[in-house]
PDB file of C-alpha atoms and ligand atoms in Angstrom:
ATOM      1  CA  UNK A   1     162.040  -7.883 154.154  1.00 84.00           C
ATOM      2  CA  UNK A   2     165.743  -7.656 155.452  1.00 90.00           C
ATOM      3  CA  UNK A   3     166.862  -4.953 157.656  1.00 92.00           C
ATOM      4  CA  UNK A   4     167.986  -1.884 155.732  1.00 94.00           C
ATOM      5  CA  UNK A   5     172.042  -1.545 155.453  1.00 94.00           C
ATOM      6  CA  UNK A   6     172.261   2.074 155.021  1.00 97.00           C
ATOM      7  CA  UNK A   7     170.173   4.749 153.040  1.00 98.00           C
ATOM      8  CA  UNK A   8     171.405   6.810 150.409  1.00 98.00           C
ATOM      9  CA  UNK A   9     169.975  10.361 149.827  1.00 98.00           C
ATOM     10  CA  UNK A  10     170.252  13.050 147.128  1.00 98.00           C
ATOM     11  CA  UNK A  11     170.844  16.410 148.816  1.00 98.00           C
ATOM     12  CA  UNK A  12     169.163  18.798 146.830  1.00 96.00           C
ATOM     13  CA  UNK A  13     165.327  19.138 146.337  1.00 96.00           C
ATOM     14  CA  UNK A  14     165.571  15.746 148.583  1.00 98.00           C
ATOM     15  CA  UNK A  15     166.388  16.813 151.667  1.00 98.00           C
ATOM     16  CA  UNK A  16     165.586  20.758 151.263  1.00 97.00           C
ATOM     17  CA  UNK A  17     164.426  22.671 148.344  1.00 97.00           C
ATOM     18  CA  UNK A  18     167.836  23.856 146.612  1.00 95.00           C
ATOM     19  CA  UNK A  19     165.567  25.717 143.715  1.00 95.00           C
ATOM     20  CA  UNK A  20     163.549  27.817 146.214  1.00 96.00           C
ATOM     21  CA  UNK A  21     166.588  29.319 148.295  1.00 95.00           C
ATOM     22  CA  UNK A  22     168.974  29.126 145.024  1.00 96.00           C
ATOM     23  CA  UNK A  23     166.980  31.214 143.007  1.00 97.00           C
ATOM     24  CA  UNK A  24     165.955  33.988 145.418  1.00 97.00           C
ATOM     25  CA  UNK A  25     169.568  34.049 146.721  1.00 97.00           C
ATOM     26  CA  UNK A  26     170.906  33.915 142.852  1.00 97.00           C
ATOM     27  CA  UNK A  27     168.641  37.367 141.981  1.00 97.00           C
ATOM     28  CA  UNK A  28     169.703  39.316 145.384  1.00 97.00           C
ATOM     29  CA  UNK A  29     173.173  38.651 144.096  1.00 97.00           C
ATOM     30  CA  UNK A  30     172.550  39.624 140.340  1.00 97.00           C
ATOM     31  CA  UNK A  31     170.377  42.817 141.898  1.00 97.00           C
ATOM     32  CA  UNK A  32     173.313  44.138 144.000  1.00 97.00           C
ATOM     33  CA  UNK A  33     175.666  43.712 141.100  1.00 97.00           C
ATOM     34  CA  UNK A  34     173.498  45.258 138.624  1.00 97.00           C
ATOM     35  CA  UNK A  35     173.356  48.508 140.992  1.00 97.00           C
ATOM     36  CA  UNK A  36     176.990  48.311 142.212  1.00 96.00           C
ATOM     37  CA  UNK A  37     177.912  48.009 138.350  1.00 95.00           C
ATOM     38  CA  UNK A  38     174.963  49.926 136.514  1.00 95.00           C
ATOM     39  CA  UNK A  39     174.864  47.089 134.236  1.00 96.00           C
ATOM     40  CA  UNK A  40     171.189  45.629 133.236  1.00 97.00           C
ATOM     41  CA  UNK A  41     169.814  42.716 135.366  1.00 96.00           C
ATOM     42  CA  UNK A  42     169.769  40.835 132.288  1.00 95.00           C
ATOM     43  CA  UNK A  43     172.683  40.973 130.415  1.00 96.00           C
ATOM     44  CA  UNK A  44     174.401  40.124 134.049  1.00 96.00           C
ATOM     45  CA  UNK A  45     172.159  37.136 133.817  1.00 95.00           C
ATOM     46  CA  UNK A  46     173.673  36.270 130.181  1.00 95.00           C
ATOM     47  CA  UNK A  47     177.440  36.654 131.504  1.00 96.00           C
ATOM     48  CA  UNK A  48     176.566  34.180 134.613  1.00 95.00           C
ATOM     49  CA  UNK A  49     174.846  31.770 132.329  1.00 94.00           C
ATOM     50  CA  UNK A  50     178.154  31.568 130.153  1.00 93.00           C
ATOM     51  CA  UNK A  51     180.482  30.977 133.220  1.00 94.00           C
ATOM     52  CA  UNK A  52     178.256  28.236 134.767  1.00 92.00           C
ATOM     53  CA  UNK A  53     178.052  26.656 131.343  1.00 91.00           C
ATOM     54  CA  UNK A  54     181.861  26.939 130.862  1.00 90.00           C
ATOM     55  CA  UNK A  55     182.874  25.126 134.165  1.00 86.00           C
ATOM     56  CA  UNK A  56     179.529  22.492 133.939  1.00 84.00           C
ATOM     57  CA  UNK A  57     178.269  23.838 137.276  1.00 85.00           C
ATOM     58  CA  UNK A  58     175.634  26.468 138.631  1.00 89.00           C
ATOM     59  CA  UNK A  59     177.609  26.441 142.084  1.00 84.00           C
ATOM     60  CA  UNK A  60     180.999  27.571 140.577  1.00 83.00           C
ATOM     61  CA  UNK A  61     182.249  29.642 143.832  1.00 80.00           C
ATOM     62  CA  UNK A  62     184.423  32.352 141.522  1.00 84.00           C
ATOM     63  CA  UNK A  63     181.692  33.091 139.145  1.00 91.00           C
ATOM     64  CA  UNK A  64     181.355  36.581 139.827  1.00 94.00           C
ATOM     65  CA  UNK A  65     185.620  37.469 139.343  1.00 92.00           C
ATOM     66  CA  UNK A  66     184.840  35.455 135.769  1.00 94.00           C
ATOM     67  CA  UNK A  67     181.694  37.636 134.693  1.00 96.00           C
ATOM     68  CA  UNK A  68     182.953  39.610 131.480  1.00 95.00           C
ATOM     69  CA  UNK A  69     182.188  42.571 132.940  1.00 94.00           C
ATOM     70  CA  UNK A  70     184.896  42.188 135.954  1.00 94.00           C
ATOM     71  CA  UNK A  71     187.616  41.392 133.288  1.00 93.00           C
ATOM     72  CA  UNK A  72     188.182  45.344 132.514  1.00 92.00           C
ATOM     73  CA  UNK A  73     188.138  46.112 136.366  1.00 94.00           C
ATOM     74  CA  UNK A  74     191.154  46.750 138.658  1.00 96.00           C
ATOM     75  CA  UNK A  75     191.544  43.576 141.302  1.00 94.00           C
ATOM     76  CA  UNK A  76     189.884  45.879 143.925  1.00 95.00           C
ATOM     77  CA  UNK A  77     187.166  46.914 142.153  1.00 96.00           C
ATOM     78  CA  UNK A  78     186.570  43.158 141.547  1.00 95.00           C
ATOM     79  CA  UNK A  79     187.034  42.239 145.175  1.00 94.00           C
ATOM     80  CA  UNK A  80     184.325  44.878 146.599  1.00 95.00           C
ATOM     81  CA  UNK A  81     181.966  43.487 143.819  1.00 96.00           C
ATOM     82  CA  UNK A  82     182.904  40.119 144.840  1.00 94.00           C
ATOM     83  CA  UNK A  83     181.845  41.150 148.747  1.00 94.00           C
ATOM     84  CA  UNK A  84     178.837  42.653 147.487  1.00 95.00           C
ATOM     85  CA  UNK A  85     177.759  39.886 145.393  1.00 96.00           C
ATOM     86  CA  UNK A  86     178.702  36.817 148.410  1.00 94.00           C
ATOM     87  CA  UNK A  87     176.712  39.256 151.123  1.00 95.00           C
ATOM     88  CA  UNK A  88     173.649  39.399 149.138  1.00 96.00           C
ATOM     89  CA  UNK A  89     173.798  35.599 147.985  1.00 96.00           C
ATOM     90  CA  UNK A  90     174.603  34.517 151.754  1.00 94.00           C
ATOM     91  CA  UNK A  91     171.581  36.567 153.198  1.00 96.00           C
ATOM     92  CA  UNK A  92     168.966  35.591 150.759  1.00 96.00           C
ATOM     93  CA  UNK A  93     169.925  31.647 152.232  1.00 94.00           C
ATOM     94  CA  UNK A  94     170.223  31.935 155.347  1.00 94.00           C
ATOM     95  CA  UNK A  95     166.722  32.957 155.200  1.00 95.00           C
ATOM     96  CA  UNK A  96     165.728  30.280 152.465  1.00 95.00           C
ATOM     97  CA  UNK A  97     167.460  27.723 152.774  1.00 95.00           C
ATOM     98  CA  UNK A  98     165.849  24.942 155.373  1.00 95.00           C
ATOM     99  CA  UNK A  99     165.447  21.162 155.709  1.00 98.00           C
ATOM    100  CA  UNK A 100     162.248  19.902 154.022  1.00 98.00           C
ATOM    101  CA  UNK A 101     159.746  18.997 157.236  1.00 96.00           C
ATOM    102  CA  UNK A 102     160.195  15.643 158.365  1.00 97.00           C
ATOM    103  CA  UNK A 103     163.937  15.367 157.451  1.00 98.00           C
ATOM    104  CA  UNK A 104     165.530  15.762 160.590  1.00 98.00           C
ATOM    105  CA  UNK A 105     163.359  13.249 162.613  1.00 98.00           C
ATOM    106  CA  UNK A 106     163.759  10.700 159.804  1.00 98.00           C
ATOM    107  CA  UNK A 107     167.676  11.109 159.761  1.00 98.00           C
ATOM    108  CA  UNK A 108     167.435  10.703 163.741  1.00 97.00           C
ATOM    109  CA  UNK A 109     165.031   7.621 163.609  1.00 97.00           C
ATOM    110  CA  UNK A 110     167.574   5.936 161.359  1.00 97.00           C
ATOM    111  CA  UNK A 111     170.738   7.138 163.322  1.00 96.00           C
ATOM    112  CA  UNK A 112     168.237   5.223 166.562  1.00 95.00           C
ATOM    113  CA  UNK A 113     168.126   2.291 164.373  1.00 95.00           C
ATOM    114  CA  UNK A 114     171.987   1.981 163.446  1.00 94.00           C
ATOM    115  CA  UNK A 115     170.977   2.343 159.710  1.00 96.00           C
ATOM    116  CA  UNK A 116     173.684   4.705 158.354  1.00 96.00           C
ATOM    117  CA  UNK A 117     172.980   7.844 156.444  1.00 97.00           C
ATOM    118  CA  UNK A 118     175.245   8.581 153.354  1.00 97.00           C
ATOM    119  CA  UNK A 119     174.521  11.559 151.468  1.00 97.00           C
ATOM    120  CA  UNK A 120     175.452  11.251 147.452  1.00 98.00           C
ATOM    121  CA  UNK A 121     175.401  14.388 145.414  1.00 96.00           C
ATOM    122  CA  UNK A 122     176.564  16.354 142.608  1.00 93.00           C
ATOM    123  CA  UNK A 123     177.736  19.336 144.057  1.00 91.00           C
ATOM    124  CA  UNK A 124     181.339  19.985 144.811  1.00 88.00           C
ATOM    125  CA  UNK A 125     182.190  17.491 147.991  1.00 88.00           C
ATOM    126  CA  UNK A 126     183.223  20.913 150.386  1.00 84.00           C
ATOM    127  CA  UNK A 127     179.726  22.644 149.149  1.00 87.00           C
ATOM    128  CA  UNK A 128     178.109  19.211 150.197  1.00 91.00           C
ATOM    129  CA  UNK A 129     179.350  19.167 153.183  1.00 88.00           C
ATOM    130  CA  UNK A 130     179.255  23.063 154.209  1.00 86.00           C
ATOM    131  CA  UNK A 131     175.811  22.464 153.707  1.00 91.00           C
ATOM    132  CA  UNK A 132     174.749  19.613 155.789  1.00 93.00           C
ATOM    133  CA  UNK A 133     176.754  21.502 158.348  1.00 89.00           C
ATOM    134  CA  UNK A 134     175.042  24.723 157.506  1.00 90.00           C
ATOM    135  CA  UNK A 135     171.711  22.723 157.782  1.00 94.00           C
ATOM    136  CA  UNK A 136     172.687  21.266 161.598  1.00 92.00           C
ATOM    137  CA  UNK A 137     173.050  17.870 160.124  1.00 94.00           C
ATOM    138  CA  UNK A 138     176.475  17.209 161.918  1.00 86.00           C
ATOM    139  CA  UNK A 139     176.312  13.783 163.273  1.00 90.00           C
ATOM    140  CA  UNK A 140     173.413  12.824 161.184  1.00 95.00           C
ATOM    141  CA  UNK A 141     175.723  11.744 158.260  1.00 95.00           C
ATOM    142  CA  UNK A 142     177.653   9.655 158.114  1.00 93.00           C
ATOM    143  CA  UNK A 143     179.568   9.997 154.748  1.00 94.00           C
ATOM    144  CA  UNK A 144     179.371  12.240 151.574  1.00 94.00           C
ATOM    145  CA  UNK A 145     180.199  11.293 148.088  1.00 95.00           C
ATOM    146  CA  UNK A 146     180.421  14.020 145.574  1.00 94.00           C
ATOM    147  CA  UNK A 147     182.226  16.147 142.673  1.00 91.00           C
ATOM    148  CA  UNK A 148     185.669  16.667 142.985  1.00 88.00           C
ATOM    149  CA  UNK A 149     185.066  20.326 143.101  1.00 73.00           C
ATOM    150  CA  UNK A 150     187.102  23.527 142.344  1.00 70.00           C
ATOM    151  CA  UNK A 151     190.087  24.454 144.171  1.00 63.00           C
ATOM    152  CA  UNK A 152     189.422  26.053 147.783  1.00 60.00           C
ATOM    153  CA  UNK A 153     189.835  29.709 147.636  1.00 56.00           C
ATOM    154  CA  UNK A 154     190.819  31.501 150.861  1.00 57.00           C
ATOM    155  CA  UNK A 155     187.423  31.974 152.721  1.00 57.00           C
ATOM    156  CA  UNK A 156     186.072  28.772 152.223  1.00 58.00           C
ATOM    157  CA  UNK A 157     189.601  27.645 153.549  1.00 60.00           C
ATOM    158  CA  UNK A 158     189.271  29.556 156.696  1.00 60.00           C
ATOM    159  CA  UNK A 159     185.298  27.845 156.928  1.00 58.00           C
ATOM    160  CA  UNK A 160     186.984  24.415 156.193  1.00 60.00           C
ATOM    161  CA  UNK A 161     189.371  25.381 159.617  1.00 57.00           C
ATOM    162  CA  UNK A 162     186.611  26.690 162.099  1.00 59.00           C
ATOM    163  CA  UNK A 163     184.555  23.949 161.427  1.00 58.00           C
ATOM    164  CA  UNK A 164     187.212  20.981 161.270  1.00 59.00           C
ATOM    165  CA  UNK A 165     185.129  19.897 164.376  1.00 54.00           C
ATOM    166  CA  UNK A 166     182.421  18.122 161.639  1.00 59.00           C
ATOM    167  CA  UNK A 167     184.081  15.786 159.434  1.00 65.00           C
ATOM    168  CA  UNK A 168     181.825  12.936 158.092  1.00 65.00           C
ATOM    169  CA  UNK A 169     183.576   9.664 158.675  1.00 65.00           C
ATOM    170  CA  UNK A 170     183.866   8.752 155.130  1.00 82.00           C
ATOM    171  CA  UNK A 171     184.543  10.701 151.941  1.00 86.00           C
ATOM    172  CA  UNK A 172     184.954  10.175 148.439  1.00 91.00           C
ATOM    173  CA  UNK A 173     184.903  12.073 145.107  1.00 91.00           C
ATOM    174  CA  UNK A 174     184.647  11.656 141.361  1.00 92.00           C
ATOM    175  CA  UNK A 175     185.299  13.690 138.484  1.00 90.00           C
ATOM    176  CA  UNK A 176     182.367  15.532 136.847  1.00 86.00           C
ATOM    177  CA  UNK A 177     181.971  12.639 133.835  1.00 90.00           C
ATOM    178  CA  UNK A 178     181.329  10.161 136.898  1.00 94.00           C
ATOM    179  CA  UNK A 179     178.507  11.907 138.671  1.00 93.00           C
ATOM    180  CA  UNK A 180     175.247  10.802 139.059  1.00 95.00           C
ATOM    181  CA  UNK A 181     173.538   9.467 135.987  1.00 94.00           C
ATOM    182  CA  UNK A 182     176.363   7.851 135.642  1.00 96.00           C
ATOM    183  CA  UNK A 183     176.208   4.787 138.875  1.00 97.00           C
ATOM    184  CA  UNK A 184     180.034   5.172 139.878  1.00 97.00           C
ATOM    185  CA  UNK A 185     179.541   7.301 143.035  1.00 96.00           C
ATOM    186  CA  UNK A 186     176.779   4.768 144.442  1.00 98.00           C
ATOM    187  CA  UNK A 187     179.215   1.654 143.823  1.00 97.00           C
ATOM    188  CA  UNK A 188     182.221   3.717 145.597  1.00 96.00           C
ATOM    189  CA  UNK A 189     179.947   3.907 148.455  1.00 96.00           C
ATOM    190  CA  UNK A 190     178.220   0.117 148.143  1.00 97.00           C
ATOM    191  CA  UNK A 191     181.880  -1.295 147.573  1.00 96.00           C
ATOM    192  CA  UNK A 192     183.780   0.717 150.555  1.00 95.00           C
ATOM    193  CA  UNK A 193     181.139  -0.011 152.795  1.00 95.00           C
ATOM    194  CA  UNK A 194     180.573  -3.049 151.607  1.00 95.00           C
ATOM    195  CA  UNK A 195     176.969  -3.507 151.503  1.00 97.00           C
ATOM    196  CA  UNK A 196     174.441  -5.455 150.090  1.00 97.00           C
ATOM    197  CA  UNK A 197     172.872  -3.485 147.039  1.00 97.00           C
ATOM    198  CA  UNK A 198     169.448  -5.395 147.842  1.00 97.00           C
ATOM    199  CA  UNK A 199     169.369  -3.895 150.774  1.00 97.00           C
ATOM    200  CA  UNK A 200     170.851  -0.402 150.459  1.00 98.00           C
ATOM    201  CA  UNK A 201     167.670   2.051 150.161  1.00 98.00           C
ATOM    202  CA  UNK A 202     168.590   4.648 147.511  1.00 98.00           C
ATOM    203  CA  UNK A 203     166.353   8.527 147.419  1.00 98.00           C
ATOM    204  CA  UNK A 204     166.468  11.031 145.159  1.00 98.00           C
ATOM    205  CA  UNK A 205     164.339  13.794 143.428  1.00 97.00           C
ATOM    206  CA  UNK A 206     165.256  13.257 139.563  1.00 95.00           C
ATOM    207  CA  UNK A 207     164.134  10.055 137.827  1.00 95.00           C
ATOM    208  CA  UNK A 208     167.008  10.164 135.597  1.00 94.00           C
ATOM    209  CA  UNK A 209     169.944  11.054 137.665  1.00 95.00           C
ATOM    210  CA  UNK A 210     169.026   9.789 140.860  1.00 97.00           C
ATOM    211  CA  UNK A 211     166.749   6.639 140.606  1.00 97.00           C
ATOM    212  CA  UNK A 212     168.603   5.107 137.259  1.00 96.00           C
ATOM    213  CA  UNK A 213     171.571   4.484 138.716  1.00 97.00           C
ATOM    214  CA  UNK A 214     170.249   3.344 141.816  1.00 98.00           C
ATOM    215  CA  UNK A 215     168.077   0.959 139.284  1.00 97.00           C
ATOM    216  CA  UNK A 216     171.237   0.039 137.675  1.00 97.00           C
ATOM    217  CA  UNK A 217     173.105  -0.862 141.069  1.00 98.00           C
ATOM    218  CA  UNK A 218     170.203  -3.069 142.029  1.00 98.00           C
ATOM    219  CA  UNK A 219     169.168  -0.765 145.187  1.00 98.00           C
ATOM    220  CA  UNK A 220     165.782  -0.086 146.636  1.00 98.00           C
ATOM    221  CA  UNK A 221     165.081   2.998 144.909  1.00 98.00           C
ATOM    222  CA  UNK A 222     162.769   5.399 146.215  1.00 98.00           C
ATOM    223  CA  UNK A 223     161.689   8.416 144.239  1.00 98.00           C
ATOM    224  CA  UNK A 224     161.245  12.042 146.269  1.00 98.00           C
ATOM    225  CA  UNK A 225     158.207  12.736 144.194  1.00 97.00           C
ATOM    226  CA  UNK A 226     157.780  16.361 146.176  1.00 97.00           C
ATOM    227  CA  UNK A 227     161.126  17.548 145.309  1.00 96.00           C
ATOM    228  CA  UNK A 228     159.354  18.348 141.721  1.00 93.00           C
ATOM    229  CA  UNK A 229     157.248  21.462 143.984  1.00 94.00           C
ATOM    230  CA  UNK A 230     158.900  24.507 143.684  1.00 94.00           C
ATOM    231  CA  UNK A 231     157.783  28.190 143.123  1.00 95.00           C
ATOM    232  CA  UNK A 232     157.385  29.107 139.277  1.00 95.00           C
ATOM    233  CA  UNK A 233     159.284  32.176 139.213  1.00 96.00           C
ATOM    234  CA  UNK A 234     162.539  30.251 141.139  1.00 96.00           C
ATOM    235  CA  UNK A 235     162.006  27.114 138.716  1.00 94.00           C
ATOM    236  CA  UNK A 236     162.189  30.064 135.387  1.00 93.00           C
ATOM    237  CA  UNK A 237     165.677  31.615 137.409  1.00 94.00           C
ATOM    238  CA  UNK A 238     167.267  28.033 137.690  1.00 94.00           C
ATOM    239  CA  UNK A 239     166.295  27.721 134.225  1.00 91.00           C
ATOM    240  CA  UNK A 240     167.063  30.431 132.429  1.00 90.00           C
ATOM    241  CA  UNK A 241     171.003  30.124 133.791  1.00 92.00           C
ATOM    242  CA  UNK A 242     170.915  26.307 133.153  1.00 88.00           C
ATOM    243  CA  UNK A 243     170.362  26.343 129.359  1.00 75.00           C
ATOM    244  CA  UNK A 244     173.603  24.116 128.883  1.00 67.00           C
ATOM    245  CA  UNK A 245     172.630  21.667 131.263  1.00 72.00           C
ATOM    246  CA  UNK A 246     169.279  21.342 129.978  1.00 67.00           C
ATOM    247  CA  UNK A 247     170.683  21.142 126.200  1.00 60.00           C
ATOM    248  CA  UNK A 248     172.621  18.002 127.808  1.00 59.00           C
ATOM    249  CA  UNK A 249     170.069  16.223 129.282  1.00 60.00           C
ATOM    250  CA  UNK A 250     167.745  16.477 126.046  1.00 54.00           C
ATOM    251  CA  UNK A 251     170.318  14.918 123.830  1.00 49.00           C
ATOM    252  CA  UNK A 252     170.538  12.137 126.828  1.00 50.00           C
ATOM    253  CA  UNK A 253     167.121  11.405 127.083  1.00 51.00           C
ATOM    254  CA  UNK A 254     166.624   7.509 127.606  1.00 55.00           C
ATOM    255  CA  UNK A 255     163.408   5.286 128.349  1.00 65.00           C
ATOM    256  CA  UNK A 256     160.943   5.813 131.314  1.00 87.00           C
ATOM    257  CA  UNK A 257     162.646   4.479 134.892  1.00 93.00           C
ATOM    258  CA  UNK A 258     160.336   2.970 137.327  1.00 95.00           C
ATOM    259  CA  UNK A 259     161.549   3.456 141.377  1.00 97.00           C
ATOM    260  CA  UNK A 260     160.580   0.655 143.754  1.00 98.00           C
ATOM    261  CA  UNK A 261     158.574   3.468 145.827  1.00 98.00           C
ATOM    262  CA  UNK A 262     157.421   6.636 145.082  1.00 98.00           C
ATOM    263  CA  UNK A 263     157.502   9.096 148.768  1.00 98.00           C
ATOM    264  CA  UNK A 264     155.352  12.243 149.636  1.00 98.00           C
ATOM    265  CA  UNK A 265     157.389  13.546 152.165  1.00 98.00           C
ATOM    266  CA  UNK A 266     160.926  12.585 153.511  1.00 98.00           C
ATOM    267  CA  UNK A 267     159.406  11.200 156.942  1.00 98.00           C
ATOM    268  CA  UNK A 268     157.439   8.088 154.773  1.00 98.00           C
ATOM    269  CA  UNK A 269     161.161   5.937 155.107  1.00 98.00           C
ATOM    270  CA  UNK A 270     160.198   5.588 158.363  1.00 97.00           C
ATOM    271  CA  UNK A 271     157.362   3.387 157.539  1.00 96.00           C
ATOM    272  CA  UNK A 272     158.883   1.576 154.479  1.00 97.00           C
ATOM    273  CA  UNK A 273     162.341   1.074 155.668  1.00 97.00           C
ATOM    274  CA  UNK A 274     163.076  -1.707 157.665  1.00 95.00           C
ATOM    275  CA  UNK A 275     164.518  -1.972 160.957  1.00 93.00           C
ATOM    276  CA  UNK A 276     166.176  -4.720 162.473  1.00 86.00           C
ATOM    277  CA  UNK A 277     164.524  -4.160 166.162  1.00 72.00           C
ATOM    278  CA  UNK A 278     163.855  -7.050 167.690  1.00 62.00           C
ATOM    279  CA  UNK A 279     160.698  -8.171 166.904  1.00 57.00           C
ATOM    280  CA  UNK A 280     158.876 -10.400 169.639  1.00 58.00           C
ATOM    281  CA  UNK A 281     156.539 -12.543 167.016  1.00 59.00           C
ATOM    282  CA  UNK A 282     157.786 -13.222 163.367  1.00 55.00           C
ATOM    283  CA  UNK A 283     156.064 -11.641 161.116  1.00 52.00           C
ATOM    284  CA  UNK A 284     155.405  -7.875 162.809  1.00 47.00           C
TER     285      UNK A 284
HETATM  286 MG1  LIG B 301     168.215  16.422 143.627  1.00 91.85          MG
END
């Protein structure tokens, strides 16, 4: 088998588990508001659900100035909540949110081995990126493709600035009807960087939005078959604010996809992915 050109991962539930520090960090943020605002947990939950549905994305950054709730509120009552709401979030993930095991020495093996490390993923390209710095994965990729994104509000400005220091070589973005199903953000990256689809190595969690399209592009797909483990109660969270999503995907969904490989653990590449060392019989 050829030498791989580059890999391609999916970020969430691929390279850590997104549901398992989301959720936790979503209900710290829902609990704090609920007290700060005497409102019930749930009918918080409903408002949330609604904005996340009305901008497509569970990662909208002003989501708690758009609640209903906040739209009666003087600005400063809305910016304390808005404190409140980012403190509790941010503390539930820095305690949650790690790289699967394994990650990090694969992503070093195939930095060692020249094979280039793009990361391709749905999220909004700064969130992308403020979390592969956030996750100490500066110098480990070397490009992100990913959602346009909302505008930059001030704070994530001023993160943007201290950290200018990490800026993957390459970037690109689509708008939100070309993300992943849909193949366009794996072509941008095959077509800039000019690779060989047959031997560009393509992982990702989600049969349907990850391994299609790298199907369709005539990758090496390789299915993350462990990003399906999560805890139940963070699975019913992420689902219970993703109704609209979910409604989306049923009305998609399309025949059975079958990935070239099928992986345990992130740290199997290293065994299927080839190298282009220099072998000293043919044949190793
Ligand atoms: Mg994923």
């Amino acid at each position: 088998m050829q030498p791989a050109a580059a890999i391609l991962t999916d970020l969430d539930n691929t390279l850590y588990n997104w549901i398992d520090f989301y959720a936790p960090a979503f209900r710290a943020m829902v609990h704090t508001l609920a007290r700060e605002t005497r409102t019930e947990e749930s009918v918080l939950i409903a408002q949330f659900e609604s904005v996340f549905a009305r901008h497509g994305s569970t990662e909208y950054p002003y989501c708690i100035q758009e609640l209903e709730l906040c739209r009666s509120l003087p600005k400063e009552r809305v910016d304390a909540l808005l404190h409140c709401g980012r403190v509790a979030f941010g503390k539930t993930r820095r305690r949650r949110l790690s790289l699967y095991v394994g990650v990090r020495r694969t992503l070093e093996w195939a930095k060692a081995n020249c094979i280039p490390v793009v990361a391709v993923s749905n999220a909004p390209w700064y969130l992308a990126w403020r979390r592969i710095w956030r996750l100490g994965l500066k110098g480990l990729i070397s490009g992100i493709a990913a959602a346009e994104g909302f505008e930059l509000d001030e704070s994530v400005g001023r993160f943007l600035v201290k950290r200018r220091a990490f800026q993957p070589a390459v970037r690109w973005t689509v708008g939100r009807s070309d993300l992943k199903p849909n193949p366009t953000l794996y072509t941008l990256v095959l077509e800039s960087l000019s690779l060989n689809p047959g031997r560009t190595w393509i992982v990702g969690d989600d049969l349907d939005k990850d391994i299609r399209p790298a199907v369709a592009v005539g990758a090496i797909s390789v299915w993350a078959a462990y990003g399906r483990s999560c805890d139940a109660r963070n699975l019913e969270t992420v689902m219970s604010i993703t109704h609209w999503q979910r409604r989306k995907q049923d009305v998609r969904g399309g025949e059975s996809v079958v990935p070239s490989y099928t992986i345990g653990s992130f740290d199997e590449l290293i065994d299927l992915v080839p190298t282009s060392q220099l072998q000293l019989w043919e044949g190793d």
